[in-house]
PDB file of C-alpha atoms in Angstrom:
ATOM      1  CA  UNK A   1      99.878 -11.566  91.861  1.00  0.00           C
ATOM      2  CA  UNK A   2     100.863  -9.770  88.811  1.00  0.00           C
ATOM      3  CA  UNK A   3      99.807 -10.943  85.258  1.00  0.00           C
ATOM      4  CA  UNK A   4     102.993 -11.054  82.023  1.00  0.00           C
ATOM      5  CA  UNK A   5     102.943 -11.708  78.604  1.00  0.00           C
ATOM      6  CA  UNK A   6     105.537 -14.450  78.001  1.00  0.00           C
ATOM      7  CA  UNK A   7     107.359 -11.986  76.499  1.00  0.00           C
ATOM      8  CA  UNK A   8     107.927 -10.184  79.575  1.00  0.00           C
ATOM      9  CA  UNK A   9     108.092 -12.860  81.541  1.00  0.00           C
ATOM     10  CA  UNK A  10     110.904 -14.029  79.711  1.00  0.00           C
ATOM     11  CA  UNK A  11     112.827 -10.388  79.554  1.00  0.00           C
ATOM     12  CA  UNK A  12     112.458 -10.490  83.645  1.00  0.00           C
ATOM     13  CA  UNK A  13     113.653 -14.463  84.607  1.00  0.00           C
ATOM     14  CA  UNK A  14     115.555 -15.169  81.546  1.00  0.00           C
ATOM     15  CA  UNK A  15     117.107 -12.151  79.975  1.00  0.00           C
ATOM     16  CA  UNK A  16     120.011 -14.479  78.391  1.00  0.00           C
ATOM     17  CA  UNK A  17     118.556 -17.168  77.208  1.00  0.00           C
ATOM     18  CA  UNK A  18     117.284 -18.277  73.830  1.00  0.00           C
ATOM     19  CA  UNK A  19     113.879 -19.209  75.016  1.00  0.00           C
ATOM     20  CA  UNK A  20     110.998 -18.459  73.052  1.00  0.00           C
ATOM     21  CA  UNK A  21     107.437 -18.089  73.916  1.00  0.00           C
ATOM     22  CA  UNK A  22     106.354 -20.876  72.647  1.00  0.00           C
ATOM     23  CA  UNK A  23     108.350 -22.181  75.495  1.00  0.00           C
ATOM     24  CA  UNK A  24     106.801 -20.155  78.328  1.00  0.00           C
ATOM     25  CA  UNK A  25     103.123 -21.504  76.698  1.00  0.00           C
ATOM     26  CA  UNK A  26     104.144 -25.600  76.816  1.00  0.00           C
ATOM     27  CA  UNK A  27     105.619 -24.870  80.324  1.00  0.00           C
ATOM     28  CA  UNK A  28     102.010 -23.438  81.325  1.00  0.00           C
ATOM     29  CA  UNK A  29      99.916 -26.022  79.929  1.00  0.00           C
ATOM     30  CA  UNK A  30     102.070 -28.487  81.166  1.00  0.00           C
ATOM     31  CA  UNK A  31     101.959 -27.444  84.722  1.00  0.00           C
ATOM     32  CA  UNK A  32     105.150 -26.286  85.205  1.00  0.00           C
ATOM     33  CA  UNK A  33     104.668 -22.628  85.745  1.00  0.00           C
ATOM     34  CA  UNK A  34     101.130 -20.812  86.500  1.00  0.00           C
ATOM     35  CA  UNK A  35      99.203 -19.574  84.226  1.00  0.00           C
ATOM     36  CA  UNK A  36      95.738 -18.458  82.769  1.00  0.00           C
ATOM     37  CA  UNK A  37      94.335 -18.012  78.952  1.00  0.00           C
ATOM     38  CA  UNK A  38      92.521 -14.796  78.096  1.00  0.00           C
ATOM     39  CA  UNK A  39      88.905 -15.118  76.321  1.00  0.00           C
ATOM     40  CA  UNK A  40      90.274 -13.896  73.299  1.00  0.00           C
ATOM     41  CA  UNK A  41      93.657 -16.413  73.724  1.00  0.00           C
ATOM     42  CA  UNK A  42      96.143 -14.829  74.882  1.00  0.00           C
ATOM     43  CA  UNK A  43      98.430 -16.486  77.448  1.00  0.00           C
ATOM     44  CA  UNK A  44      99.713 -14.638  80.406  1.00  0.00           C
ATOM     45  CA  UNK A  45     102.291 -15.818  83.355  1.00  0.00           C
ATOM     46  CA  UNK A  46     100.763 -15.789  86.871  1.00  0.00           C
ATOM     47  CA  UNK A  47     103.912 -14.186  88.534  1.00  0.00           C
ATOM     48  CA  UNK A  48     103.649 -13.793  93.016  1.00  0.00           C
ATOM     49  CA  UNK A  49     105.220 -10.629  94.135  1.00  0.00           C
ATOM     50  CA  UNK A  50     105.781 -11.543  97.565  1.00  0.00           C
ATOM     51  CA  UNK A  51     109.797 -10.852  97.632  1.00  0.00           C
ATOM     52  CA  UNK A  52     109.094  -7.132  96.124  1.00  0.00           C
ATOM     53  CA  UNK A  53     106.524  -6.768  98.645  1.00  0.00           C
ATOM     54  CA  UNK A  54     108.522  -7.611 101.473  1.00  0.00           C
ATOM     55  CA  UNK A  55     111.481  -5.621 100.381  1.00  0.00           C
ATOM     56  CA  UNK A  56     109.302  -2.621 100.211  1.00  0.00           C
ATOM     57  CA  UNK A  57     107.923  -3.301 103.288  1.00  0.00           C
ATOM     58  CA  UNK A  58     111.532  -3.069 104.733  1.00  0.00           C
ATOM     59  CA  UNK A  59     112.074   0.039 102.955  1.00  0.00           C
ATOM     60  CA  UNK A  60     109.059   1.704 104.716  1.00  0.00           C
ATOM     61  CA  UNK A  61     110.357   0.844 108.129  1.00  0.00           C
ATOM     62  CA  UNK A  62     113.728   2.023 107.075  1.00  0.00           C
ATOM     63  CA  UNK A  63     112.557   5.665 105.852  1.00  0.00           C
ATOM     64  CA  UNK A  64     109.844   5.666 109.218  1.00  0.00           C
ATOM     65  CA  UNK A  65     112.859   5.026 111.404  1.00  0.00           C
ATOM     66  CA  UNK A  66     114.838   8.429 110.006  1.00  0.00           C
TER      67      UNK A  66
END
């Protein structure tokens, strides 16, 4: 599970868009993504990385095969 600032968040699943953080915090405290808040406040996007995992899975069997 990797951890983004909405910021990034948004630069990696909506590069185009004219979202704005704000956005990315409503849609966490209103259940609609996953998220956590910091201590000190911050808000960061709980983000799986199962696809990237498998893919580089697939890449290790592909370079173990050669």
């Amino acid at each position: 599970m990797r951890k983004l600032k909405p910021t990034q968040y948004l630069d990696e699943f909506y590069p185009a868009t004219q979202l704005t953080t704000k956005t990315i915090v409503n849609w966490i405290k209103a259940g609609r993504i996953c998220g956590e808040q910091t201590p000190t406040g911050r808000w960061l996007v709980l983000v799986n990385d199962t696809s990237s995992s498998k893919v580089n899975n697939m890449l290790k069997m592909l370079e173990a095969s050669n």
